[in-house]
mmCIF file of C-alpha atoms and ligand atoms in Angstrom:
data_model
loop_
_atom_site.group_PDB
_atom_site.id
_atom_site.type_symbol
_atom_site.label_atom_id
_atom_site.label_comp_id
_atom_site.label_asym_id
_atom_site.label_seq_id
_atom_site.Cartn_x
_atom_site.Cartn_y
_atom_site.Cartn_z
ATOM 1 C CA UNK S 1320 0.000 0.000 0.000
ATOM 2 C CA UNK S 1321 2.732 1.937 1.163
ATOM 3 C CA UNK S 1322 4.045 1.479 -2.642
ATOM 4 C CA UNK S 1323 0.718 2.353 -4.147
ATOM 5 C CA UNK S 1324 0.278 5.595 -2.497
ATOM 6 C CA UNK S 1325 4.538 6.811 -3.380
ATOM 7 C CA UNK S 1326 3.214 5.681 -6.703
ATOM 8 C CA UNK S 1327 0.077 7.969 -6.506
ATOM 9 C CA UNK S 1328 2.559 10.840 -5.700
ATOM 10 C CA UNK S 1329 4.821 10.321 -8.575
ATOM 11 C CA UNK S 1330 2.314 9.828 -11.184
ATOM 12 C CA UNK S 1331 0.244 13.216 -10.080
ATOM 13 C CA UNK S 1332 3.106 14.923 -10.070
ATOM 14 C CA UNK S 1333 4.768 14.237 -12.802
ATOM 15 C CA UNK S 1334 0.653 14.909 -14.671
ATOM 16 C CA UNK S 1335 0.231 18.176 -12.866
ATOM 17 C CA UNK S 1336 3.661 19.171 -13.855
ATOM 18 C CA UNK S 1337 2.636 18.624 -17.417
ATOM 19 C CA UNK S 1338 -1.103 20.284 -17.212
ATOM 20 C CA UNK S 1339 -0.784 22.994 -19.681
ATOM 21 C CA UNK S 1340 -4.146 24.813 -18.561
ATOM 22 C CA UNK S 1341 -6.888 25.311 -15.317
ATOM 23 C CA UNK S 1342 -9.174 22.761 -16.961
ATOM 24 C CA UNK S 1343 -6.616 19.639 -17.067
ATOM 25 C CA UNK S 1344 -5.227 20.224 -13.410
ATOM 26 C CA UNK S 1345 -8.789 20.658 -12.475
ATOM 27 C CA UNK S 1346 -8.847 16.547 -13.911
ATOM 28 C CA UNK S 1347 -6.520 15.725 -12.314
ATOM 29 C CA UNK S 1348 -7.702 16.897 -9.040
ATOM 30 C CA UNK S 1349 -10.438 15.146 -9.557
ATOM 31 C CA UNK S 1350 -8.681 11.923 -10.905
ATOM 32 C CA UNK S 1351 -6.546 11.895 -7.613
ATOM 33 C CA UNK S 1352 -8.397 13.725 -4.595
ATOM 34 C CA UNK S 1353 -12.244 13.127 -5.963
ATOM 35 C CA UNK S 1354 -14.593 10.720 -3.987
ATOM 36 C CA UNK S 1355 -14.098 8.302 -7.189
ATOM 37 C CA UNK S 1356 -10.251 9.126 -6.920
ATOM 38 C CA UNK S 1357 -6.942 6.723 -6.549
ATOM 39 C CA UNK S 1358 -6.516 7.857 -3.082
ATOM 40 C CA UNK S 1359 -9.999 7.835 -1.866
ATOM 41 C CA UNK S 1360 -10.096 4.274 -3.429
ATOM 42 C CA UNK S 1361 -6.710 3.130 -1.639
ATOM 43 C CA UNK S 1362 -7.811 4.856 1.919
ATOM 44 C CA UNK S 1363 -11.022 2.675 1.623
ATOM 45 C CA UNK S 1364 -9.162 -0.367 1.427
ATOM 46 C CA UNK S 1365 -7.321 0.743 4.783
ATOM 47 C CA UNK S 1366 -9.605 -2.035 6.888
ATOM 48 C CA UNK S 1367 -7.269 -4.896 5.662
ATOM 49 C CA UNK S 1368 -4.647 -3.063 7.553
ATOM 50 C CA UNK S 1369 -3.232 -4.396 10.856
ATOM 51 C CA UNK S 1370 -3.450 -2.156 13.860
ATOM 52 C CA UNK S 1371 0.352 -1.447 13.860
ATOM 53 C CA UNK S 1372 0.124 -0.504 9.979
ATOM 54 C CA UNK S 1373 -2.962 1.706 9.793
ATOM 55 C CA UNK S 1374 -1.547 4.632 11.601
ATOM 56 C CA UNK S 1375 1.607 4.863 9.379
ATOM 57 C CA UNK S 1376 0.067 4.318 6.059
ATOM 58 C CA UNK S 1377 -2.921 6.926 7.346
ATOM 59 C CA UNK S 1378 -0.267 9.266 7.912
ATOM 60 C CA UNK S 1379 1.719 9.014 5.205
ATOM 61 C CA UNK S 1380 -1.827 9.227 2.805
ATOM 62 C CA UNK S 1381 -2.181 12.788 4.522
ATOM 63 C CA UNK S 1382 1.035 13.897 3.406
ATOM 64 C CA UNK S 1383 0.059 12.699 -0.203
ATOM 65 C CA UNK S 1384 -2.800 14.359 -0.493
ATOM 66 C CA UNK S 1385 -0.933 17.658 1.328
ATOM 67 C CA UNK S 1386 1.404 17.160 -1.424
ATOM 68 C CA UNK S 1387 -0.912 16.964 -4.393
ATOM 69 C CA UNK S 1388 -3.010 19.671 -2.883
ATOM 70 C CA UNK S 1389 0.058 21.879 -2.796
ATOM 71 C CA UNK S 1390 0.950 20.528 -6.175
ATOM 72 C CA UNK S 1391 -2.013 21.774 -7.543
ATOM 73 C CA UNK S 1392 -2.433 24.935 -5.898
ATOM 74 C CA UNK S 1393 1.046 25.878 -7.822
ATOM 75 C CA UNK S 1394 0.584 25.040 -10.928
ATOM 76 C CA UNK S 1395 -2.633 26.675 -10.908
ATOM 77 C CA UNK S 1396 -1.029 29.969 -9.518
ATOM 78 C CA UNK S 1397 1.776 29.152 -12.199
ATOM 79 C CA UNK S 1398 -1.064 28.573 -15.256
ATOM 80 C CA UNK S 1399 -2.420 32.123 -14.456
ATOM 81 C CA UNK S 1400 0.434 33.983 -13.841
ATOM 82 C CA UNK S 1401 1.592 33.101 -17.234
ATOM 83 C CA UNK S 1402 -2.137 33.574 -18.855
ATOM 84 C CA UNK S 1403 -1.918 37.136 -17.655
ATOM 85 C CA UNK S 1404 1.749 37.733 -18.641
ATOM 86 C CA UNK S 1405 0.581 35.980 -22.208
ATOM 87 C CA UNK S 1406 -2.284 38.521 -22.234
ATOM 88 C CA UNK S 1407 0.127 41.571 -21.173
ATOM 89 C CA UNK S 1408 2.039 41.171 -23.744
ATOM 90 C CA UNK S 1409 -0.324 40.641 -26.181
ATOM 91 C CA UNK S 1410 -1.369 43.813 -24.978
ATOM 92 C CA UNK S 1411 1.584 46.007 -25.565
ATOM 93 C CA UNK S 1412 1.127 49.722 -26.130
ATOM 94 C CA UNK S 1413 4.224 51.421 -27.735
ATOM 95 C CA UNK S 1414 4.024 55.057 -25.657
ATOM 96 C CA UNK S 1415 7.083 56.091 -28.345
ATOM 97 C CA UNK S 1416 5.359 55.147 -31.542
ATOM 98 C CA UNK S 1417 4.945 58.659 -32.594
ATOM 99 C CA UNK S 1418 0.514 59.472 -32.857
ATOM 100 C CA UNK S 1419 -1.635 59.544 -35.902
ATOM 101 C CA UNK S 1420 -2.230 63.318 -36.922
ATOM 102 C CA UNK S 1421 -5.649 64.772 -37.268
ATOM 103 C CA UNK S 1422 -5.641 66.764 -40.507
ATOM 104 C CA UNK S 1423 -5.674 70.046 -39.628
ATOM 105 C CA UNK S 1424 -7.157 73.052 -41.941
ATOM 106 C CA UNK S 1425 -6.359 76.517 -42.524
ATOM 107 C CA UNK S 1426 -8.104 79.612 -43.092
ATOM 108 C CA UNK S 1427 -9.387 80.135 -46.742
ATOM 109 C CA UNK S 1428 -7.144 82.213 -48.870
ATOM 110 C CA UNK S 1429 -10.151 84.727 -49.122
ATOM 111 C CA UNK S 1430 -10.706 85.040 -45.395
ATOM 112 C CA UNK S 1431 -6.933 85.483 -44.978
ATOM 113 C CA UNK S 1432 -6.877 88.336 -46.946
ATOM 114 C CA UNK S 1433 -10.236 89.432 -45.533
ATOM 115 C CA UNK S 1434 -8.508 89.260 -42.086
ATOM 116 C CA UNK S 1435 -5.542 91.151 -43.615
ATOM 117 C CA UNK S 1436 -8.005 93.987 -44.985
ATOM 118 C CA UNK S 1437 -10.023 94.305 -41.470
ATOM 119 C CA UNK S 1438 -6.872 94.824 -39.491
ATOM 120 C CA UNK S 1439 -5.908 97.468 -42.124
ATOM 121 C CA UNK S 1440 -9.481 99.586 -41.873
ATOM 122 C CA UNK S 1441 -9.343 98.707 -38.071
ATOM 123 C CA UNK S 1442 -5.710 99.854 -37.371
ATOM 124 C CA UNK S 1443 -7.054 103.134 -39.428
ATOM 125 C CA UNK S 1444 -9.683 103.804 -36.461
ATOM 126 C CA UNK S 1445 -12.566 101.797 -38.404
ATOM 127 C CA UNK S 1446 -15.861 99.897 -37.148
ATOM 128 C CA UNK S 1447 -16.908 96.498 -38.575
ATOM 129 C CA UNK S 1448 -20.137 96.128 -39.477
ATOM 130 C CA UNK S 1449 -22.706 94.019 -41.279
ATOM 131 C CA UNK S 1450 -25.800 93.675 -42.594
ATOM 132 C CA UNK S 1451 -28.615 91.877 -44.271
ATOM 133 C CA UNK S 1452 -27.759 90.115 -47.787
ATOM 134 C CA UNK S 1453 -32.313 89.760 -48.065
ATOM 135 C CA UNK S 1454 -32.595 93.898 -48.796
ATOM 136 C CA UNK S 1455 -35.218 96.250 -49.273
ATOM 137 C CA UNK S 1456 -35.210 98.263 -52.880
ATOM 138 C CA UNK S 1457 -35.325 101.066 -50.461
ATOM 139 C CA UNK S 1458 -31.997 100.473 -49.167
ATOM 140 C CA UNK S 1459 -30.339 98.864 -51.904
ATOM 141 C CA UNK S 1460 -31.280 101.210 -54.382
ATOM 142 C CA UNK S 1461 -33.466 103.721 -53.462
ATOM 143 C CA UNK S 1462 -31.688 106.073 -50.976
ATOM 144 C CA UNK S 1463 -28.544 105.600 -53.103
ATOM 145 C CA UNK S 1464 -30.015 107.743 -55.488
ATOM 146 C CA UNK S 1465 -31.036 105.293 -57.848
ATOM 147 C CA UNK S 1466 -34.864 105.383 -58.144
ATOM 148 C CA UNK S 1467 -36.825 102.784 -59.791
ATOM 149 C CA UNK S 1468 -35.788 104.362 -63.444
ATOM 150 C CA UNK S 1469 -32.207 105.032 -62.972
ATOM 151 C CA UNK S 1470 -30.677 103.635 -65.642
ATOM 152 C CA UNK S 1471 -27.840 101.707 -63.523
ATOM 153 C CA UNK S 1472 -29.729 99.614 -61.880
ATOM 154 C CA UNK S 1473 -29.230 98.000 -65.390
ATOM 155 C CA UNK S 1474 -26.107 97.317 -64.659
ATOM 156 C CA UNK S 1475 -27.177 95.357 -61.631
ATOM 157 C CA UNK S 1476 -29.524 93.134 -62.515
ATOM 158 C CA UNK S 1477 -30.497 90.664 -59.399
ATOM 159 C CA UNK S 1478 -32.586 88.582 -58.035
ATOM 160 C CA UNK S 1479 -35.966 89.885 -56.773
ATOM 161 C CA UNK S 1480 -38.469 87.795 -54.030
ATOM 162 C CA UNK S 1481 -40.793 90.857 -54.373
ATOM 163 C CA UNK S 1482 -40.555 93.905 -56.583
ATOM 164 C CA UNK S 1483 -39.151 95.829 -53.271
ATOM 165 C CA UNK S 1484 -37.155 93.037 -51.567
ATOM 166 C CA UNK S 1485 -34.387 91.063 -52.816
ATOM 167 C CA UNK S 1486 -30.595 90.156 -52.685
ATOM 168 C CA UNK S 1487 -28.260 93.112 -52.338
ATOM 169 C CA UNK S 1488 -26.458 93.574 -55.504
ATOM 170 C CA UNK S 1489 -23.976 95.502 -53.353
ATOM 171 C CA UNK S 1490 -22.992 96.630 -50.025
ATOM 172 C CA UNK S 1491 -23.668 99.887 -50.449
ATOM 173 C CA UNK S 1492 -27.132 99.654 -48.369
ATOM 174 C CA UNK S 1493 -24.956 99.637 -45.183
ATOM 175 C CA UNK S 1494 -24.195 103.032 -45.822
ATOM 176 C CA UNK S 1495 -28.065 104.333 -45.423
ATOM 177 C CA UNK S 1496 -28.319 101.634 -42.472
ATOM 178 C CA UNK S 1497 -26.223 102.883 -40.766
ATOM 179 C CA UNK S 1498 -26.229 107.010 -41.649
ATOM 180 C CA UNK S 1499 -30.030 106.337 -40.190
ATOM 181 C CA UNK S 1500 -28.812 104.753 -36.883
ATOM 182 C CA UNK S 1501 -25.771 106.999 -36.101
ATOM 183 C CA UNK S 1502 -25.027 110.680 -36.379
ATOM 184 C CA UNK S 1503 -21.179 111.222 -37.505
ATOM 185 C CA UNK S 1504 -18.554 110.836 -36.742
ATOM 186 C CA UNK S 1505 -19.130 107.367 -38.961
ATOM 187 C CA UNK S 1506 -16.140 105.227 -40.011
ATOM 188 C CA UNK S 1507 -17.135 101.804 -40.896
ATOM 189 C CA UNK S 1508 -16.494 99.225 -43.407
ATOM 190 C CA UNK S 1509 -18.830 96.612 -44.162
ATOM 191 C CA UNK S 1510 -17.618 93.388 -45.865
ATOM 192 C CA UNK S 1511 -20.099 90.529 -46.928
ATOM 193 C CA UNK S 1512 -21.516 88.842 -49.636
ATOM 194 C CA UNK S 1513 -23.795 90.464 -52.076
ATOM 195 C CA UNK S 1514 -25.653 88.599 -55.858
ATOM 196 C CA UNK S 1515 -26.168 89.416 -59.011
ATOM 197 C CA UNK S 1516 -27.861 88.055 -62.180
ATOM 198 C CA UNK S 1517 -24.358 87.099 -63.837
ATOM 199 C CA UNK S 1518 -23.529 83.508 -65.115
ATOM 200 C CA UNK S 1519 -20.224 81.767 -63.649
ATOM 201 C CA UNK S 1520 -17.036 82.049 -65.342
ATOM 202 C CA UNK S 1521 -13.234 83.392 -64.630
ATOM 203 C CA UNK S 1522 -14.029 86.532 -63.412
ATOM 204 C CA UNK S 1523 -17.991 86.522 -62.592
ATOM 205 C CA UNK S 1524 -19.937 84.748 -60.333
ATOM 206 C CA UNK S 1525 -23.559 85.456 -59.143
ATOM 207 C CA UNK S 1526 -22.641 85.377 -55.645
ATOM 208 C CA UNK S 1527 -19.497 87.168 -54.930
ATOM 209 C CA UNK S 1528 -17.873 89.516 -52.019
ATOM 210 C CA UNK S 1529 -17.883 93.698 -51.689
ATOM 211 C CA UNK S 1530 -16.571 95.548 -48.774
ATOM 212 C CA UNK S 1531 -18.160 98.877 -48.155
ATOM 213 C CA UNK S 1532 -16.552 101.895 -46.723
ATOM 214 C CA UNK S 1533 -18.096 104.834 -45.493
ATOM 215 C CA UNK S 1534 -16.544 107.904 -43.419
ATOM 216 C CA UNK S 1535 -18.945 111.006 -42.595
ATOM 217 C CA UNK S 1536 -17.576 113.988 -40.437
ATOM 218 C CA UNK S 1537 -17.112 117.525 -40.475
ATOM 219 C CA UNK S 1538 -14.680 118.571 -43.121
ATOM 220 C CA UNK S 1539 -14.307 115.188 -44.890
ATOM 221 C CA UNK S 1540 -12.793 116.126 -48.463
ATOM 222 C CA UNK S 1541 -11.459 114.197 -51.560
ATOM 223 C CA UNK S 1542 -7.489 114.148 -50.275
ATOM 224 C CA UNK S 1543 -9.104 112.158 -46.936
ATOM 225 C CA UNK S 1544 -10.562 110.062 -49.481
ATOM 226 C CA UNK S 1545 -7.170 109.638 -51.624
ATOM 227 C CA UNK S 1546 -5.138 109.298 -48.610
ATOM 228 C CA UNK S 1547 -6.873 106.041 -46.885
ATOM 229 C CA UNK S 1548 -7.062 104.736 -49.995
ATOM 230 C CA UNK S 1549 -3.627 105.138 -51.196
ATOM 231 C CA UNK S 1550 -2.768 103.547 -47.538
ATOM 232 C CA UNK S 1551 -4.968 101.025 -47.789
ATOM 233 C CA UNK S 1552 -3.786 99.597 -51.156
ATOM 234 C CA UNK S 1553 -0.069 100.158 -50.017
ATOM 235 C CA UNK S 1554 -0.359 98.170 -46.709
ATOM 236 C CA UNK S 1555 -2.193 95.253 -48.589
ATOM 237 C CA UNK S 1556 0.444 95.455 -51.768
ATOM 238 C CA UNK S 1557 3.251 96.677 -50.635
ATOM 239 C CA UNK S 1558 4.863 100.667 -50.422
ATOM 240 C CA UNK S 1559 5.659 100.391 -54.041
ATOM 241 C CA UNK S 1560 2.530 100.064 -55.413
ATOM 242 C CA UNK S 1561 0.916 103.546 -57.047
ATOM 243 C CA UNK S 1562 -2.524 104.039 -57.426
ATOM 244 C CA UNK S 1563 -4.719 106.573 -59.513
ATOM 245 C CA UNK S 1564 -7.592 108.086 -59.926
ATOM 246 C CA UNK S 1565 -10.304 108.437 -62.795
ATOM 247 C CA UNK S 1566 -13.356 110.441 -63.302
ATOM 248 C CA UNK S 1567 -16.429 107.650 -63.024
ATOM 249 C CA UNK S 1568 -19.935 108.047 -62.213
ATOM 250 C CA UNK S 1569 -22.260 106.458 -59.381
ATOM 251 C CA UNK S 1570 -25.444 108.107 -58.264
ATOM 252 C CA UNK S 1571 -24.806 108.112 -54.654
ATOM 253 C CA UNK S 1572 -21.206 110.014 -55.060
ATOM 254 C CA UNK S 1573 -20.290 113.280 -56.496
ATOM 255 C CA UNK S 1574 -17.791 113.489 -57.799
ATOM 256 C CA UNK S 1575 -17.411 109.918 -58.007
ATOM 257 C CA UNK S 1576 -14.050 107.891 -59.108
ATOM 258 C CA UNK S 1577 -12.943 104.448 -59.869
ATOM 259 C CA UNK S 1578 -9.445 103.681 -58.528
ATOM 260 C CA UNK S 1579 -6.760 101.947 -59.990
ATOM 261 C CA UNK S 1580 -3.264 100.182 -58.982
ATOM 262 C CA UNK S 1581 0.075 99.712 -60.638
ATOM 263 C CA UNK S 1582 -0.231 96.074 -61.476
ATOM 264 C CA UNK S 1583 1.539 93.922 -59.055
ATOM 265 C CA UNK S 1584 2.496 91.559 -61.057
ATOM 266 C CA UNK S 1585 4.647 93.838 -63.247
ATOM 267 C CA UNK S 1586 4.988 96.944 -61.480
ATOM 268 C CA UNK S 1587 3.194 98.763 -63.869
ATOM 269 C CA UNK S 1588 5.464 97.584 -67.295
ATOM 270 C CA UNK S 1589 2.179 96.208 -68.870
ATOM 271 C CA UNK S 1590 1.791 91.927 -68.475
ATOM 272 C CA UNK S 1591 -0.886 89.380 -69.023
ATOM 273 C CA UNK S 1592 -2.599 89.827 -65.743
ATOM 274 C CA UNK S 1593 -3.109 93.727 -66.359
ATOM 275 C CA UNK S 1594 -3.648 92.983 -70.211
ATOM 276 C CA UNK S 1595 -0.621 95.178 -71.170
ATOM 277 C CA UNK S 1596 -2.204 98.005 -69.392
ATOM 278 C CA UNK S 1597 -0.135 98.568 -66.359
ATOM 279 C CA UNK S 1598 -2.921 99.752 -64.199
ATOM 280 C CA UNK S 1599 -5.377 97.051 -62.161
ATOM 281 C CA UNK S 1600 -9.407 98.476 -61.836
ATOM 282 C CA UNK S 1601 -9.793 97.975 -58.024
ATOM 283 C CA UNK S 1602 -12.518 100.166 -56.465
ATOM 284 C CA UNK S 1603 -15.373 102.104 -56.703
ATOM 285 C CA UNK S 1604 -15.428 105.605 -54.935
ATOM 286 C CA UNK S 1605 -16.421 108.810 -54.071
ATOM 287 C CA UNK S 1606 -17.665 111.942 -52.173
ATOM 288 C CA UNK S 1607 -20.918 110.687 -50.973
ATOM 289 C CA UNK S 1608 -23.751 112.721 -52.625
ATOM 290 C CA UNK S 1609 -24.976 115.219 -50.739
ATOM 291 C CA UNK S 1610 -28.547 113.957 -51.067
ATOM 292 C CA UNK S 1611 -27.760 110.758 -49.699
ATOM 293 C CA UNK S 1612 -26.360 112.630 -46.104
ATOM 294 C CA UNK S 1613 -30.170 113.882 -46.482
ATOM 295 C CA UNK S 1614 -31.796 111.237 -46.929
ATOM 296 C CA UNK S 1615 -30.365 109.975 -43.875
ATOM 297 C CA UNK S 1616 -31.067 113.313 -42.102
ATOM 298 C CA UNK S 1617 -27.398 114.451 -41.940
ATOM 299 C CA UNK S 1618 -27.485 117.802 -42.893
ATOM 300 C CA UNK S 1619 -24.947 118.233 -45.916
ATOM 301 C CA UNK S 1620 -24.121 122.138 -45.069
ATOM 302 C CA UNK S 1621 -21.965 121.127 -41.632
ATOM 303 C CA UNK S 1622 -21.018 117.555 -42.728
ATOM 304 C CA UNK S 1623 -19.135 115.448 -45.546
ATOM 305 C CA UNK S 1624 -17.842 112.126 -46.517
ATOM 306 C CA UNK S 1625 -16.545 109.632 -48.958
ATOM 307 C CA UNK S 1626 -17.172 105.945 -49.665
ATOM 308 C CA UNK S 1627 -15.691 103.006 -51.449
ATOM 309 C CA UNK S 1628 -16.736 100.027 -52.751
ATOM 310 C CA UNK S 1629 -14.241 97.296 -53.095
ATOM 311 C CA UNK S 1630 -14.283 93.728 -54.522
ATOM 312 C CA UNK S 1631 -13.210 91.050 -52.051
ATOM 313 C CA UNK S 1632 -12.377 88.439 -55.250
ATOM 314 C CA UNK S 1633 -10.803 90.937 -57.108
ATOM 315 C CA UNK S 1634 -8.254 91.794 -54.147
ATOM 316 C CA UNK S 1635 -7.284 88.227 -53.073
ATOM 317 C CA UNK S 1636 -7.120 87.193 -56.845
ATOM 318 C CA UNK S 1637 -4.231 89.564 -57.411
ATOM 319 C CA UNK S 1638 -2.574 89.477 -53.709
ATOM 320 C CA UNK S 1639 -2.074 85.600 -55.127
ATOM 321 C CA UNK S 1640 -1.805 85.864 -58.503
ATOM 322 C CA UNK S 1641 -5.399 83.745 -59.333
ATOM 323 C CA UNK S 1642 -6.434 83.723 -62.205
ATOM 324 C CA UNK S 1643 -9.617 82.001 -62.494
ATOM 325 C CA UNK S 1644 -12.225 83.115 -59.752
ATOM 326 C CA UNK S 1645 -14.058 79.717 -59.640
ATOM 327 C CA UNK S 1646 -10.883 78.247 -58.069
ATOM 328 C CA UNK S 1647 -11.899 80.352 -54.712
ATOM 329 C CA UNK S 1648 -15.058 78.548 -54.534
ATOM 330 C CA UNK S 1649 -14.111 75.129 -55.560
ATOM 331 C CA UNK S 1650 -12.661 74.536 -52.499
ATOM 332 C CA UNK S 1651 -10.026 71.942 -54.176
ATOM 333 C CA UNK S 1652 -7.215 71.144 -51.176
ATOM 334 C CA UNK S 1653 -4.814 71.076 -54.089
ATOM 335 C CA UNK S 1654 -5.604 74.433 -54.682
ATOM 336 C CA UNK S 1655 -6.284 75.579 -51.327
ATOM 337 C CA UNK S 1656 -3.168 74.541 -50.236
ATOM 338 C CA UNK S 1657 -1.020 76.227 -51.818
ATOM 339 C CA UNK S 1658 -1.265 79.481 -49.519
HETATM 340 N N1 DAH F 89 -21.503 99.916 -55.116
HETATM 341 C C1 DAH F 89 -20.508 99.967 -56.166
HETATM 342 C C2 DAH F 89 -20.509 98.706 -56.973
HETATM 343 O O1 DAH F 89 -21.091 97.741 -56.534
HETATM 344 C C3 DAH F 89 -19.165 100.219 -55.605
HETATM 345 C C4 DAH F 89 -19.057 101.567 -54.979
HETATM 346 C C5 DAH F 89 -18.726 102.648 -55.740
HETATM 347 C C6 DAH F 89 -19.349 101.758 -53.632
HETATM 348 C C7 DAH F 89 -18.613 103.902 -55.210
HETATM 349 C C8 DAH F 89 -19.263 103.029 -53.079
HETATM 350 C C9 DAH F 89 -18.896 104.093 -53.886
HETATM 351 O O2 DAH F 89 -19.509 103.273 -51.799
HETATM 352 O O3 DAH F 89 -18.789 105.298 -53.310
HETATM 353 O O4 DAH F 89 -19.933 98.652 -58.013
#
């Protein structure tokens, strides 16, 4: 018996040894230590024994048992420890592997030069404001001198919801908005978008950008006018860059003017982008009429002002040398991100 149960011993231990997971230690637990088991079935037999016998063999069937027990408690401990090392590894997160980059955007070329024109007009003691694109005829029109049949409102044909509201064909509204809210001193520019009836192609679209400028104040003349302008153009072009001034008419100026740069593109020599001319058409402007200050109940005897009208394509498509106005809209990354 004695044999059988050093036998026992070997044989589990060797097995649990060799159990390569919880479920085939948990056999042989069973196949040892169950009620069915080898030692339960040796211990039974334990009645043949003599007197003198039984104590030693009980004893020494204790200690087997102690020593599978323990056995099994190891290798169990052993089995999980390397499960969870196994799983660890598995596991592995490389803190060094350098991260996956979101794809970051950045600002439109037109806003950029928006932003560049703001600071200008801000940095020149200037309030930002804007206004509705849905207008009334009244505003859009109207005030400015143009009455229902003024010849250039031909030149701005739009698109009408009713025959006395529609979309601004220009932000020249703003000006009677805001003459009818605010007594002078007024310096504002107001940049936004503004429609007219015009199909799409390098140099028209029927939704495009203006910014508006308006100054009223006592003693306002032309050489103000000439002056901010000149600045303005310089500071967004460069010192180098001349402008000039010709004779033009709008009804809500007198005198008016349309303003012109050396081309930047060949310093005035005469290129493709200027069409051999030299000079760029960039603006609109004017002393405001002195009916308009009226309208607005600004009496034209104690104050005066000028105003400009500037396109927003026009000024980023020769800061970066576009040629094709559609580009701006297209938003193509291929494009875009090349400023
Ligand atoms: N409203 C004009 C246009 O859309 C531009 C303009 C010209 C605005 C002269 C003005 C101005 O304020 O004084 O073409």
């Amino acid at each position: 018996m004695k044999e059988a149960l050093q036998n026992i011993q070997r044989t589990a231990d060797e097995l649990i040894a060799k159990a390569t997971d919880a479920a085939a230690v948990d056999e042989l637990r069973v196949r040892f230590l169950g009620k069915k088991g080898e030692l339960t079935a040796i211990l039974k037999q334990m009645g043949k024994l003599s007197a003198e016998e039984r104590p030693v063999i009980g004893a020494l069937a204790n200690e087997v048992r102690e020593a599978i027990t323990a056995d099994i408690t190891r290798r169990t401990k052993e089995l999980e420890d390397a499960a969870l090392q196994a799983r660890l590894a598995g596991e592995e997160i490389d803190v060094t592997l350098p991260g996956s980059m979101p794809a970051v955007g950045k600002r439109h070329p037109f806003e950029q030069v928006l932003n560049e024109l703001k600071e200008i007009f801000l940095g020149m003691g200037f309030d930002i404001v804007a206004g509705p694109e849905v207008e009334l005829d009244h505003y859009n029109f109207e005030m400015l001198n143009m009455p229902k049949s003024h010849p250039a409102r031909d030149t701005q044909d739009t698109f009408y919801f009713t025959e006395n509201v529609l979309l601004r064909t220009q932000t020249s509204p703003m000006q009677i908005r805001t003459m009818e809210k605010q007594q002078p001193p007024i310096r504002i520019i107001c940049p936004g978008r503004v429609y007219r009836s015009d199909a799409v192609d390098a140099t028209h679209s029927p939704i495009f950008h203006q910014c508006e400028g308006l100054v009223v104040d006592k003693g306002i003349t032309f050489s103000d006018l000439k002056g901010t302008l000149e600045l303005f153009i310089k500071k967004l072009y460069g010192e180098d860059t001349r402008v000039r001034f010709r004779p033009h008419h709008f009804p809500y100026t007198e005198p008016s003017a349309e303003m012109d740069m050396s081309c930047f593109k060949c310093g005035g020599k005469g290129c493709s982008m200027c069409k051999g001319e030299g000079w760029i058409e960039i603006l609109g402007c004017g002393m405001v009429h002195p009916k308009v200050l009226e309208n607005c109940g600004i009496d034209p005897e104690v104050y005066s002002g000028f105003a400009f009208g500037v396109g927003l394509e026009r000024i980023a498509m020769m800061r970066y040398g576009i040629d094709d106005m559609r580009l701006l809209y297209e938003n193509d990354l291929r494009f875009l991100n090349q400023f």
